[in-house]
Coordinates of C-alpha atoms and ligand atoms in Angstrom, one line a residue:
X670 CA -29.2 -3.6 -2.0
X671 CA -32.2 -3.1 0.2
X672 CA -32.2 -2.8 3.9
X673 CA -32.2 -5.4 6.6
X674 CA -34.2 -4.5 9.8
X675 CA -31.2 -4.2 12.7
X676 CA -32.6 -7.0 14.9
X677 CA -32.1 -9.1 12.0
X678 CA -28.2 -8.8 13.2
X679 CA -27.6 -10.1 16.6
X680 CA -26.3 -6.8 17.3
X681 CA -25.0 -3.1 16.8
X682 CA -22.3 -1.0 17.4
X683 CA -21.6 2.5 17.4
X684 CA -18.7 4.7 17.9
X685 CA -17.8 8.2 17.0
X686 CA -14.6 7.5 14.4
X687 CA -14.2 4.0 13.0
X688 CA -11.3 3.1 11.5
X689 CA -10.8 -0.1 9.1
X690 CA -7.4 -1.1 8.7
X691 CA -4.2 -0.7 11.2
X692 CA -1.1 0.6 9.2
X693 CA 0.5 3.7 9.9
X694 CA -2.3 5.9 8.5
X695 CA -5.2 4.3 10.5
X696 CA -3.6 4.1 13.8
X697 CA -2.3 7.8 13.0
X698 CA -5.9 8.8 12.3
X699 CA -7.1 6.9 15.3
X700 CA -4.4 9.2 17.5
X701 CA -5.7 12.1 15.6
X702 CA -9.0 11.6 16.2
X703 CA -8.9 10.6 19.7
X704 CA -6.4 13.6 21.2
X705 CA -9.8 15.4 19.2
X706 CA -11.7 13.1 22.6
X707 CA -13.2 11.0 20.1
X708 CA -14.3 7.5 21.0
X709 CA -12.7 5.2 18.2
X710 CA -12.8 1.7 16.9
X711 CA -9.9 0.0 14.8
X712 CA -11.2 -2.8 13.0
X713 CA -8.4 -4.8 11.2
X714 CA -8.4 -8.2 9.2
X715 CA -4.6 -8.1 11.0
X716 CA -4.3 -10.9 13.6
X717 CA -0.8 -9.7 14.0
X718 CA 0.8 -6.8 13.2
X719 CA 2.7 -8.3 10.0
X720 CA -0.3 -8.0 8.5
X721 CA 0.0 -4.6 7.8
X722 CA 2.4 -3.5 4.9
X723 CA 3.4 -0.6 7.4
X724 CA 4.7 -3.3 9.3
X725 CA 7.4 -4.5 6.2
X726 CA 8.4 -0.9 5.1
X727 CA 12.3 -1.4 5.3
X728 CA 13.5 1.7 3.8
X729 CA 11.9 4.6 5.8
X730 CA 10.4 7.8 6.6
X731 CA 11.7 11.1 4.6
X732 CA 11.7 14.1 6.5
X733 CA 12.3 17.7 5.3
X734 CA 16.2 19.0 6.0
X735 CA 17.8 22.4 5.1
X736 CA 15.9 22.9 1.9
X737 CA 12.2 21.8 1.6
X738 CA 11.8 23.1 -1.4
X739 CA 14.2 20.9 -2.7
X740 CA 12.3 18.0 -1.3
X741 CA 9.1 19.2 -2.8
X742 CA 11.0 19.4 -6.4
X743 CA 12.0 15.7 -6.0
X744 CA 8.8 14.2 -4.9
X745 CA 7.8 16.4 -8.5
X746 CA 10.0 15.2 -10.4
X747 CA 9.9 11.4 -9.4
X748 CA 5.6 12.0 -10.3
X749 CA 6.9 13.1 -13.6
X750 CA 5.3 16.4 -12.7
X751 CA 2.2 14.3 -12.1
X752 CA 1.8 14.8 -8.6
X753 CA 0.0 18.0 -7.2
X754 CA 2.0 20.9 -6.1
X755 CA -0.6 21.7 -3.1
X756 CA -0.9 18.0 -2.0
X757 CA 2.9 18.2 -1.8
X758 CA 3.4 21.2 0.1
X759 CA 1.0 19.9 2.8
X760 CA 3.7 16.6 3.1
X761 CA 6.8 18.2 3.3
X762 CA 5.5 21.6 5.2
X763 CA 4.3 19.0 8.1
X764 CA 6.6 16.3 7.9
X765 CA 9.0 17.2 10.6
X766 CA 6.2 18.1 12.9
X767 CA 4.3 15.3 12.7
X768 CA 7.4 13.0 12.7
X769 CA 8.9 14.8 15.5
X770 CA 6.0 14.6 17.9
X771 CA 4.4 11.8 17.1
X772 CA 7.1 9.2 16.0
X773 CA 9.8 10.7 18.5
X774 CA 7.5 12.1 21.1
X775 CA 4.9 10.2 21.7
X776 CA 6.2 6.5 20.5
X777 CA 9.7 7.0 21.6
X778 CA 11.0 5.2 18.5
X779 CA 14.4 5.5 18.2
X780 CA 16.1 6.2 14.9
X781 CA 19.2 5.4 13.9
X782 CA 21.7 7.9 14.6
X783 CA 25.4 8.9 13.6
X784 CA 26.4 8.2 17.9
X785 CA 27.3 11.2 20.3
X786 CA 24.8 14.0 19.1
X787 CA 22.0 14.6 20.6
X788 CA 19.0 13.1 18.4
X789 CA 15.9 14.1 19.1
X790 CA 13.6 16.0 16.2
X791 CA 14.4 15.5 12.5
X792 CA 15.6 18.9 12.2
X793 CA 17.8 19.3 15.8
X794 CA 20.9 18.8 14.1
X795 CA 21.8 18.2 10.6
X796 CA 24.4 15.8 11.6
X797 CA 22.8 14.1 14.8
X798 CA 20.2 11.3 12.5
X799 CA 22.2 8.6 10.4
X800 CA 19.7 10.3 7.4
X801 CA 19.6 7.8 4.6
X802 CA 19.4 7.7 0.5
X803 CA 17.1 6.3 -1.7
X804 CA 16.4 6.6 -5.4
X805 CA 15.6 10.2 -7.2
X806 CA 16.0 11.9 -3.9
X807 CA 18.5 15.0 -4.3
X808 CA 20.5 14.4 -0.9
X809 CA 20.0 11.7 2.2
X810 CA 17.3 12.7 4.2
X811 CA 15.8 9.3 5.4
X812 CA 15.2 8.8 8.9
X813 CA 15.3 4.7 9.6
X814 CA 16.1 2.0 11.9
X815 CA 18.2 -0.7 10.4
X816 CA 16.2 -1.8 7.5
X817 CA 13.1 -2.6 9.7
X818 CA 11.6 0.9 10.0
X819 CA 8.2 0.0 9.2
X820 CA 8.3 -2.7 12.1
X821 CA 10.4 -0.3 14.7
X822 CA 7.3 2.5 14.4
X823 CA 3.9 0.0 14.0
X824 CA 4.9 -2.2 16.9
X825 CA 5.0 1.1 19.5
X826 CA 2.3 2.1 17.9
X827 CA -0.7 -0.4 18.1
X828 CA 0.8 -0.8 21.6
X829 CA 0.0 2.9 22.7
X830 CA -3.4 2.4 20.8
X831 CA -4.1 -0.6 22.6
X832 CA -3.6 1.1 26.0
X833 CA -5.7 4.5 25.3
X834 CA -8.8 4.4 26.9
X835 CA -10.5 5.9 24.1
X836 CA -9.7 3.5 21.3
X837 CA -11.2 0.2 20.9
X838 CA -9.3 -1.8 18.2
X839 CA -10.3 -5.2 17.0
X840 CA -8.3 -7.5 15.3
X841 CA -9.1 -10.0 13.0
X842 CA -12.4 -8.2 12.0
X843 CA -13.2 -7.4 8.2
X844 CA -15.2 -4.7 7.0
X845 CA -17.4 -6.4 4.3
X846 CA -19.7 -3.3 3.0
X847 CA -20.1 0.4 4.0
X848 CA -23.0 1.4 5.5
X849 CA -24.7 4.2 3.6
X850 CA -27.7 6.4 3.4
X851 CA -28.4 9.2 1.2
X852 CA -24.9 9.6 -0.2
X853 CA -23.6 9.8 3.4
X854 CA -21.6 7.1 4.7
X855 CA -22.7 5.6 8.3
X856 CA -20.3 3.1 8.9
X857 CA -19.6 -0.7 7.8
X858 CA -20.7 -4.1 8.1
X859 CA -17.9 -6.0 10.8
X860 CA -17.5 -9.6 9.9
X861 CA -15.7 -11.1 13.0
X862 CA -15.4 -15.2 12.9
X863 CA -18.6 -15.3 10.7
X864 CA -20.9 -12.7 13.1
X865 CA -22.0 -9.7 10.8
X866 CA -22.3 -6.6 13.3
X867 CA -23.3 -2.9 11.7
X868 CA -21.0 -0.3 13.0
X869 CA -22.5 2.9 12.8
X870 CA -19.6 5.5 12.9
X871 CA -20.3 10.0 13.2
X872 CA -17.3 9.3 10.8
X873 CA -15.8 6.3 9.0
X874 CA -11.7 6.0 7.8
X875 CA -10.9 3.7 5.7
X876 CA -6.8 2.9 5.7
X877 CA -7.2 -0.7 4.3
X878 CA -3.5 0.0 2.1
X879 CA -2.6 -2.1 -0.9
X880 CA -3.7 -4.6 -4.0
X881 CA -0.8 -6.5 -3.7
X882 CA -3.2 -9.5 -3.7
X883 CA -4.0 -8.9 -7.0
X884 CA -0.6 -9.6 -8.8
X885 CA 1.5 -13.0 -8.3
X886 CA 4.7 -11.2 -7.0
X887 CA 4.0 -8.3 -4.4
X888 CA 6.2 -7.2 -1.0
X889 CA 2.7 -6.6 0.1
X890 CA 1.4 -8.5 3.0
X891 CA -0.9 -11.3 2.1
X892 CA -4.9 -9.6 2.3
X893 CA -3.6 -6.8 0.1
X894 CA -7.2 -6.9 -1.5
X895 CA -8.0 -3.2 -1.9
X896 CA -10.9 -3.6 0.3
X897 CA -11.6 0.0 0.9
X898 CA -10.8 1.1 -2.6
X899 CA -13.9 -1.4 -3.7
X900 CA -16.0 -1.0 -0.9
X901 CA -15.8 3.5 -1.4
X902 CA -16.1 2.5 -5.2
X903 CA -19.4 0.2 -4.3
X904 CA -21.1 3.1 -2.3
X905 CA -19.9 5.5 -5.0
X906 CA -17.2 7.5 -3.8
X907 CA -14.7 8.9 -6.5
X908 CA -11.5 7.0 -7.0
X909 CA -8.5 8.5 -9.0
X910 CA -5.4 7.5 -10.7
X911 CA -6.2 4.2 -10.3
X912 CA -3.7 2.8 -13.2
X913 CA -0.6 4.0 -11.5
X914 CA 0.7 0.7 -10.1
X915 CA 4.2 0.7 -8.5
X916 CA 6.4 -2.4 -8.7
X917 CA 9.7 -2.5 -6.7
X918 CA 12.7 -3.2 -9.2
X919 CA 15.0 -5.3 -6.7
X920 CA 12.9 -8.0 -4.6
X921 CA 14.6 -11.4 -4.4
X922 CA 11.6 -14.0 -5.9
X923 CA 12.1 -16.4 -3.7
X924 CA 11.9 -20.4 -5.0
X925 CA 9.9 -23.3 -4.3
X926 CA 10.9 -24.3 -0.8
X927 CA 8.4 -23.0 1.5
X928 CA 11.4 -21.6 3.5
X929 CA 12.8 -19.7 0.5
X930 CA 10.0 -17.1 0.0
X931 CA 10.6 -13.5 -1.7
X932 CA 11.7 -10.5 0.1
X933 CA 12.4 -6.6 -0.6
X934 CA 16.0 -5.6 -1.2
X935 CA 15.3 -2.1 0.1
X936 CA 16.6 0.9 -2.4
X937 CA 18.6 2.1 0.6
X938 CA 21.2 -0.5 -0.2
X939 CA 21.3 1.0 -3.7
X940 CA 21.3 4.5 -1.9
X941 CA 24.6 2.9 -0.3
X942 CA 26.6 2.3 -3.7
X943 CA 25.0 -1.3 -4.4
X944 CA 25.2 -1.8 -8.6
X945 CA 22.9 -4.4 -10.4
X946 CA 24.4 -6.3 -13.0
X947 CA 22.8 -8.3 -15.8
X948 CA 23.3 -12.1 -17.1
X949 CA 26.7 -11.1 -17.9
X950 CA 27.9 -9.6 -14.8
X951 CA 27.7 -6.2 -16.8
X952 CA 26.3 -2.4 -15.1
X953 CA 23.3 -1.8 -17.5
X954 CA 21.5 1.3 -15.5
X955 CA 24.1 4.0 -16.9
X956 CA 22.6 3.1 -20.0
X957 CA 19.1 3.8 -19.3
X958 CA 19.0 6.8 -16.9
X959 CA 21.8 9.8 -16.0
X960 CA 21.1 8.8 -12.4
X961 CA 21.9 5.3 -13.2
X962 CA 20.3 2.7 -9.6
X963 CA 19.2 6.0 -8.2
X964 CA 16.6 6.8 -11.1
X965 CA 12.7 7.1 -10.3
X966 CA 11.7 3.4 -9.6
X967 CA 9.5 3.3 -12.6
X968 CA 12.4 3.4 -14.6
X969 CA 14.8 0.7 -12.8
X970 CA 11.7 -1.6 -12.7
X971 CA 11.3 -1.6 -16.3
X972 CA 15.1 -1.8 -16.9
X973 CA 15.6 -4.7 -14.7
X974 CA 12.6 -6.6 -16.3
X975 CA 14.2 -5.9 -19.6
X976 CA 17.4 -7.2 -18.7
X977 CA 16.0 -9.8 -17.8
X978 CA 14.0 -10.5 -20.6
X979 CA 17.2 -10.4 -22.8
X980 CA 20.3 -11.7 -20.9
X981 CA 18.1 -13.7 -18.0
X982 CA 18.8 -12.7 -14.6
X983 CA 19.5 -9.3 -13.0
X984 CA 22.1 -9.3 -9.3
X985 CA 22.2 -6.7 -7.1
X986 CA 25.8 -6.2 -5.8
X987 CA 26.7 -5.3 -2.8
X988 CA 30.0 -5.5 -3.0
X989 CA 30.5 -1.8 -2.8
X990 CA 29.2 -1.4 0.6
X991 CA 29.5 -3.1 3.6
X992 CA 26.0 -5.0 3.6
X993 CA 26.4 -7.4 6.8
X994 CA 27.4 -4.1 8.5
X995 CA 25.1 -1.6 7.6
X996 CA 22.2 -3.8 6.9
X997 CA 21.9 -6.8 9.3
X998 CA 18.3 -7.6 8.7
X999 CA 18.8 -8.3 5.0
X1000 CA 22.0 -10.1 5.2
X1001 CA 20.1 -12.3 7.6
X1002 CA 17.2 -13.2 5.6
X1003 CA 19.6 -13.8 2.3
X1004 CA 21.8 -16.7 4.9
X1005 CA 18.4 -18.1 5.9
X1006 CA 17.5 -18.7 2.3
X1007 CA 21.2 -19.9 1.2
X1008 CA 21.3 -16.5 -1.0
X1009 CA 25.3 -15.9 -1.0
X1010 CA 25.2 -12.1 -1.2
X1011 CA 28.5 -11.7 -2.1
X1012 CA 28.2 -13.2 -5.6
X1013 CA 24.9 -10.2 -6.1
X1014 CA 21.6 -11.2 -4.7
X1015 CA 18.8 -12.4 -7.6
X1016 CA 16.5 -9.6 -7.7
X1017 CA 13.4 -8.7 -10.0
X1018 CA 10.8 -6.3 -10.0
X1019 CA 7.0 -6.9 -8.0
X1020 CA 4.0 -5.2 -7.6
X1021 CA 5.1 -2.9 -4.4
X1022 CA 2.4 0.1 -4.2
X1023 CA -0.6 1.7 -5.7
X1024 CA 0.0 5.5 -6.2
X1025 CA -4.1 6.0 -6.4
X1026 CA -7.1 5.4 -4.8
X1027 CA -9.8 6.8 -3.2
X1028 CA -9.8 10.5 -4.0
X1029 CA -9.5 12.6 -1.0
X1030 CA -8.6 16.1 -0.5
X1031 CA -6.2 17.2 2.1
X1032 CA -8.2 16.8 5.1
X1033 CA -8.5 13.0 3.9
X1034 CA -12.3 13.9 3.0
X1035 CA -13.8 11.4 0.3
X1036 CA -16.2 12.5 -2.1
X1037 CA -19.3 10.8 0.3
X1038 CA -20.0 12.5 3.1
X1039 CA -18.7 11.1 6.4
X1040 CA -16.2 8.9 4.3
X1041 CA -12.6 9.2 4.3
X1042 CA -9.4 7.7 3.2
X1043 CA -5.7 7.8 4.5
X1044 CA -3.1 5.8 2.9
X1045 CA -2.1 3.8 0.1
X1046 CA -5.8 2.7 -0.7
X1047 CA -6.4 7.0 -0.8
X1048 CA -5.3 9.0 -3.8
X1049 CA -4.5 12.5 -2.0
X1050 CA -2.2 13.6 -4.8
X1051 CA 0.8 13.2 -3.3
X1052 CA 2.3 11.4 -5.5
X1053 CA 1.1 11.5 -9.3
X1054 CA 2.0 8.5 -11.5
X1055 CA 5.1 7.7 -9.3
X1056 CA 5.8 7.6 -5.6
X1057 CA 9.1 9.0 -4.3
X1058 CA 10.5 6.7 -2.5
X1059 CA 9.9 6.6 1.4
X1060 CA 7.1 8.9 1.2
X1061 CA 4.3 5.8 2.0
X1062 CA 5.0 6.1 6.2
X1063 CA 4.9 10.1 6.0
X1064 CA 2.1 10.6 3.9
X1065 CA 0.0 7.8 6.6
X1066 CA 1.4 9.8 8.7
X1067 CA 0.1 13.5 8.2
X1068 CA -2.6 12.4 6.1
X1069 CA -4.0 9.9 9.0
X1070 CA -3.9 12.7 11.4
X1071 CA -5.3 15.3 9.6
X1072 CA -8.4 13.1 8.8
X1073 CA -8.7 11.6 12.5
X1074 CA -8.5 15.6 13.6
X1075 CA -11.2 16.0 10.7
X1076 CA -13.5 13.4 11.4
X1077 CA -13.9 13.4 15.0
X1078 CA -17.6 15.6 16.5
X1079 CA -19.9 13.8 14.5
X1080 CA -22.6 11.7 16.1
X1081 CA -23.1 8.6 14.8
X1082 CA -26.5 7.8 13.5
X1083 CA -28.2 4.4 13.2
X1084 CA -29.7 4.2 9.6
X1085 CA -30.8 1.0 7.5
X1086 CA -27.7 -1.9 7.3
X1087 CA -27.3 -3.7 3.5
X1088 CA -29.1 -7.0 3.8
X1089 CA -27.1 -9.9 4.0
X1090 CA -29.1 -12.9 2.9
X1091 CA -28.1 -16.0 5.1
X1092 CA -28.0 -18.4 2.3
X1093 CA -25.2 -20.9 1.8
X1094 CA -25.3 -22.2 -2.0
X1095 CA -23.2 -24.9 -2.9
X1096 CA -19.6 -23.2 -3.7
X1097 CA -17.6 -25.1 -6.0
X1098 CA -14.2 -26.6 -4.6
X1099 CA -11.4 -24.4 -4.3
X1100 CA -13.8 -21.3 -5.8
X1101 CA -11.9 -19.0 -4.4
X1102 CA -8.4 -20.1 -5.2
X1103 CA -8.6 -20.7 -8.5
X1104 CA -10.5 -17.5 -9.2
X1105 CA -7.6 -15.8 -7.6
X1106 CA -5.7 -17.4 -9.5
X1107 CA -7.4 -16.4 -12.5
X1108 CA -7.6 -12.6 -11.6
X1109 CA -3.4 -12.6 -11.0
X1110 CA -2.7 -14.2 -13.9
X1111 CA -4.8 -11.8 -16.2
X1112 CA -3.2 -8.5 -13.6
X1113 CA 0.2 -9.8 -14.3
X1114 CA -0.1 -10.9 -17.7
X1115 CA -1.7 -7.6 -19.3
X1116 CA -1.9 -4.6 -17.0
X1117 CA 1.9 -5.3 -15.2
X1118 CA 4.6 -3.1 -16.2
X1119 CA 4.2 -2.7 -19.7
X1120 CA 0.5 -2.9 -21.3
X1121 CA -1.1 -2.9 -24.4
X1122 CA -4.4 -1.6 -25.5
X1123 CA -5.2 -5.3 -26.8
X1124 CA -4.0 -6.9 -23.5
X1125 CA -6.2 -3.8 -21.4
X1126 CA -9.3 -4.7 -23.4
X1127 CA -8.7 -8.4 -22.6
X1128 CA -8.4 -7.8 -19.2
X1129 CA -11.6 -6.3 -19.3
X1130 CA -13.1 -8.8 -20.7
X1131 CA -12.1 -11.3 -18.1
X1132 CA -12.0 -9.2 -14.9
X1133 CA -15.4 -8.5 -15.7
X1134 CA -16.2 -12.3 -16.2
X1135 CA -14.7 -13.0 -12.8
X1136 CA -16.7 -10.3 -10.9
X1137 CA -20.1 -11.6 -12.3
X1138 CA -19.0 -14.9 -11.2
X1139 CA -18.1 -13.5 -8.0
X1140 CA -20.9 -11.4 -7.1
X1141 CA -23.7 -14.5 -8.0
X1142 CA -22.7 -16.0 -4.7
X1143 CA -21.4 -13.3 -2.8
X1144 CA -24.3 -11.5 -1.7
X1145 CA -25.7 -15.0 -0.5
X1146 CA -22.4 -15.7 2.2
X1147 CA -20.7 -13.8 4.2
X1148 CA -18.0 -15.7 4.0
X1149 CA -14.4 -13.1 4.2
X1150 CA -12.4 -14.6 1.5
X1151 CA -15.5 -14.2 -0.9
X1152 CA -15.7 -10.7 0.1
X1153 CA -12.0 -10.5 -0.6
X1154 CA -12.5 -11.9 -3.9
X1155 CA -15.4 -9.4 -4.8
X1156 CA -13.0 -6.5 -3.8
X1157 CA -10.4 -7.8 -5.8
X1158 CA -12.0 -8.0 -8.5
X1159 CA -13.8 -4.8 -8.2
X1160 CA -10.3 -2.8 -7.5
X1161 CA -8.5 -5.2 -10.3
X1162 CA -11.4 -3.8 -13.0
X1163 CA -10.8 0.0 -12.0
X1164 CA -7.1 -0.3 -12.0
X1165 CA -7.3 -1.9 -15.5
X1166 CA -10.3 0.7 -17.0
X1167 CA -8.3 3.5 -16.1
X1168 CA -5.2 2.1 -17.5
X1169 CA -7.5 1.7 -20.8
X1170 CA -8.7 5.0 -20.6
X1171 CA -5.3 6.6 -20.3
X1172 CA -3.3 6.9 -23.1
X1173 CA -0.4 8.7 -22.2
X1174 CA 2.8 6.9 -21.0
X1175 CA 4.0 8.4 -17.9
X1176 CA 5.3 7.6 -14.7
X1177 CA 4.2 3.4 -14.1
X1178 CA 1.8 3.5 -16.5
X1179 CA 3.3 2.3 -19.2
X1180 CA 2.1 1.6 -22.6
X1181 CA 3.6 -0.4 -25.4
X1182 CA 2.1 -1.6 -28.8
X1183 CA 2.6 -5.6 -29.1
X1184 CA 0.2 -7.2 -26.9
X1185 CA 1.9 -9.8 -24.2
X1186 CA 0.9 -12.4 -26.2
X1187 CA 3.2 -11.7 -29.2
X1188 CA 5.6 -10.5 -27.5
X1189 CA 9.1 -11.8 -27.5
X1190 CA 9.9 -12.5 -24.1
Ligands
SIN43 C1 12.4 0.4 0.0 O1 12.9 0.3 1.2 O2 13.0 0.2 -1.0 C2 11.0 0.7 0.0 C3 10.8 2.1 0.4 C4 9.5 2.7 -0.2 O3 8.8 2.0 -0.9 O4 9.2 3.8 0.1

């Protein structure tokens, strides 16, 4: 694209560290970067903090206990060896640290505890912290409050953010296209209620998390567009392991009542003794995996959408446990819907996180200069073809604040901005719904769960039909939901060439012969 003279925009900005996007690893590298005396803007599409995933994460934040090897081995083994070794060590050898002063310390949040004992690092007392258990983990070592962790640390957090006098952040502000200049990256394009404004950054993070907008069923917040993932691929940063696509086995779907929408059945409750049955009322997971509902949650995914496939429901029962007692939240949100948990709550498997990304090393540094990437939309290594569960908050976390650390004591410099022409051609009706529509249907259809090479060269085809479609009238608007569409599409097409590339089963990427079309289902 060539360059638009700056007084063709009303106006600039510049900061030291800008950050796009407000989850847990942006607002952690904004804290990192600004105890470095950095002056940092957070610009998020967010109007409220539900609009980060951070926000929804029910299940928690793993911390190292007696034996961190032990931890390392199971984030390994969940990866199918996938994940790499020196990535992981950096996790677990900081967890507690950073947990300790950060989550504890500086936000006060308050985990839940066992009562009496005296609660206040992760590692104080073995017995203090009510630790949780979640799938392929080899002992309970999840801190969490209720089942609304994600909420009880993001809500502290963008209010100590707001109130730092070095942090600016601004909601309900896009990034539409990074600003770059000789394979260094300057800062971004800020698209707030229709006003373009350059923001030239010494350093620019990108923490934009997930692509749950790309698949019909996802427990990601709606904007899930993999904005920075497209934007780092458009300027040419590296992106890895893009293929590995993580879908949660037990979210209810929801029906068509507006007030009967989907939610996560977090894989604490099956860390609790919850069992899910098929059609029949019969325990199928003994069948598939030695660790039978605590498996890796590649494997209960695809088991649960193969039950049901064949016998046409799967339930979560909860019957073991006490569920109204030890999870509140949920049994709430089951009553609202008229879900009567005791007879199992309906559950089926959606898109839930992408294990790649942008590829950073441990600092967070992306291949561009100036460019990083903290996260779900970075790929740091962490965790191969299959996340561990409750290891999305700690690796935000420590990865945010080693990059924030990182980034900050660069100037920012004031290059050319990407042109941005003011045209506004006539968009058909509904363009950018029904090519949404278009692009979920082809994710969901061919490069879900299971894929083919057939289905994978089909979505090809079409993904790469709906981006030239896309991109005819996107450099003429700036209108956000068109940009949102041409990142879509862009992170849908790498997530489906590198599943076409890769033709080893392993972890979520899964690989089967029939094409979806001929399959039985
Ligand atoms: C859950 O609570 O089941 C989700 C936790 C995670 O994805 O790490």
């Amino acid at each position: 694209m060539s360059g638009t003279e700056l007084e063709d925009y009303d106006d600039y900005r510049t900061t030291d560290v800008l950050v796009v996007g407000s989850g847990i690893a942006g607002l952690a590298a904004a804290l990192g970067a600004a105890r470095e005396g950095a002056d940092v803007t957070v610009a998020t599409k967010a109007t409220r903090p539900e609009g980060a995933s951070s926000w929804w994460a029910q299940g928690g934040i793993a911390v190292s206990r007696d034996d961190p090897d032990q931890f390392k081995e199971d984030i390994l083994a969940a990866s199918a060896d996938t994940a790499d070794p020196a990535a992981v060590d950096v996790l677990v050898d900081e967890a507690n640290d950073a947990v300790s002063d950060v989550l504890v310390d500086t936000l006060g949040v308050e985990f839940d505890t066992n009562g009496g004992a005296e609660a206040d690092a992760p590692d104080a007392d073995g017995d203090a912290f009510d630790f949780g258990r979640e799938a392929a983990h080899d002992e309970a070592r999840i801190l969490h409050v209720d089942a609304s962790t994600g909420k009880a640390i993001h809500v502290p957090f963008l209010n100590y953010l707001d109130a730092h006098d070095d942090v600016t952040v601004r909601d309900d502000t896009a990034a539409l296209e990074l600003v770059s200049h000789e394979g260094r990256v300057n800062g971004a394009l800020l698209e707030r209620d229709g006003e373009v404004t350059p923001t030239f950054a010494g350093a620019t993070i990108l923490a934009t998390g997930g692509i749950g907008d790309l698949y019909p069923r996802s427990t990601n917040p709606d904007g899930s567009t993999g904005d920075g993932i497209a934007m780092a691929a458009l300027a040419g940063a590296d992106v890895a392991d893009m293929e590995y696509v993580q879908f949660h086995p037990t979210v209810y779907p929801g029906g068509d009542d507006p007030d009967d929408g989907p939610f996560l059945v977090s894989e604490a409750v099956r860390g609790e003794g919850a069992r899910l049955l098929d059609g029949e009322g019969e325990r199928f997971m003994p069948d598939y995996h030695e660790d039978a509902e605590l498996a890796p949650r590649d494997v209960v995914a695809r088991a649960v959408q193969t039950e049901i496939d064949t016998t046409g429901e799967v339930r979560l029962d909860v019957s073991p446990l006490d569920f109204a007692g030890e999870f509140p939240g949920l049994a709430e949100k089951c009553e609202a819907r008229g879900v009567d948990w005791e007879s199992g709550i309906p559950v089926g498997p959606a898109e839930h996180f992408l294990c790649g990304g942008v590829d950073v090393d441990t600092r967070g540094r992306a291949s561009l200069d100036r460019l990083y990437a903290v996260g779900e939309c970075s790929r740091t290594g962490v965790h191969g073809a299959n996340r561990l569960a409750s290891t999305s908050l700690l690796e935000g976390l420590v990865w945010g604040l080693r990059a924030g650390e990182d980034a900050s004591g660069l100037d920012p410099e004031v290059v050319e901005a990407p042109e941005l022409l003011d045209r506004d051609p006539a968009l058909p009706d509904n363009f950018a719904r029904e090519k949404f529509h278009r692009l979920r249907r082809t994710m969901d259809e061919y490069v879900g769960l299971r894929r083919s090479p057939d289905d994978l060269g089909r979505a090809q085809a079409v993904l790469r039909r709906l981006k030239g479609e896309v991109d005819a009238y996107v450099r003429t608007r700036t209108a956000r939901s068109l940009y949102e569409l041409r990142h879509a599409s862009v992170t849908a097409l790498l997530v489906t060439r590198a599943a076409a590339e890769n033709g080893e089963s392993v972890g979520t990427h899964n690989l089967v012969e029939e094409p979806a079309t001929t399959r039985a289902d």
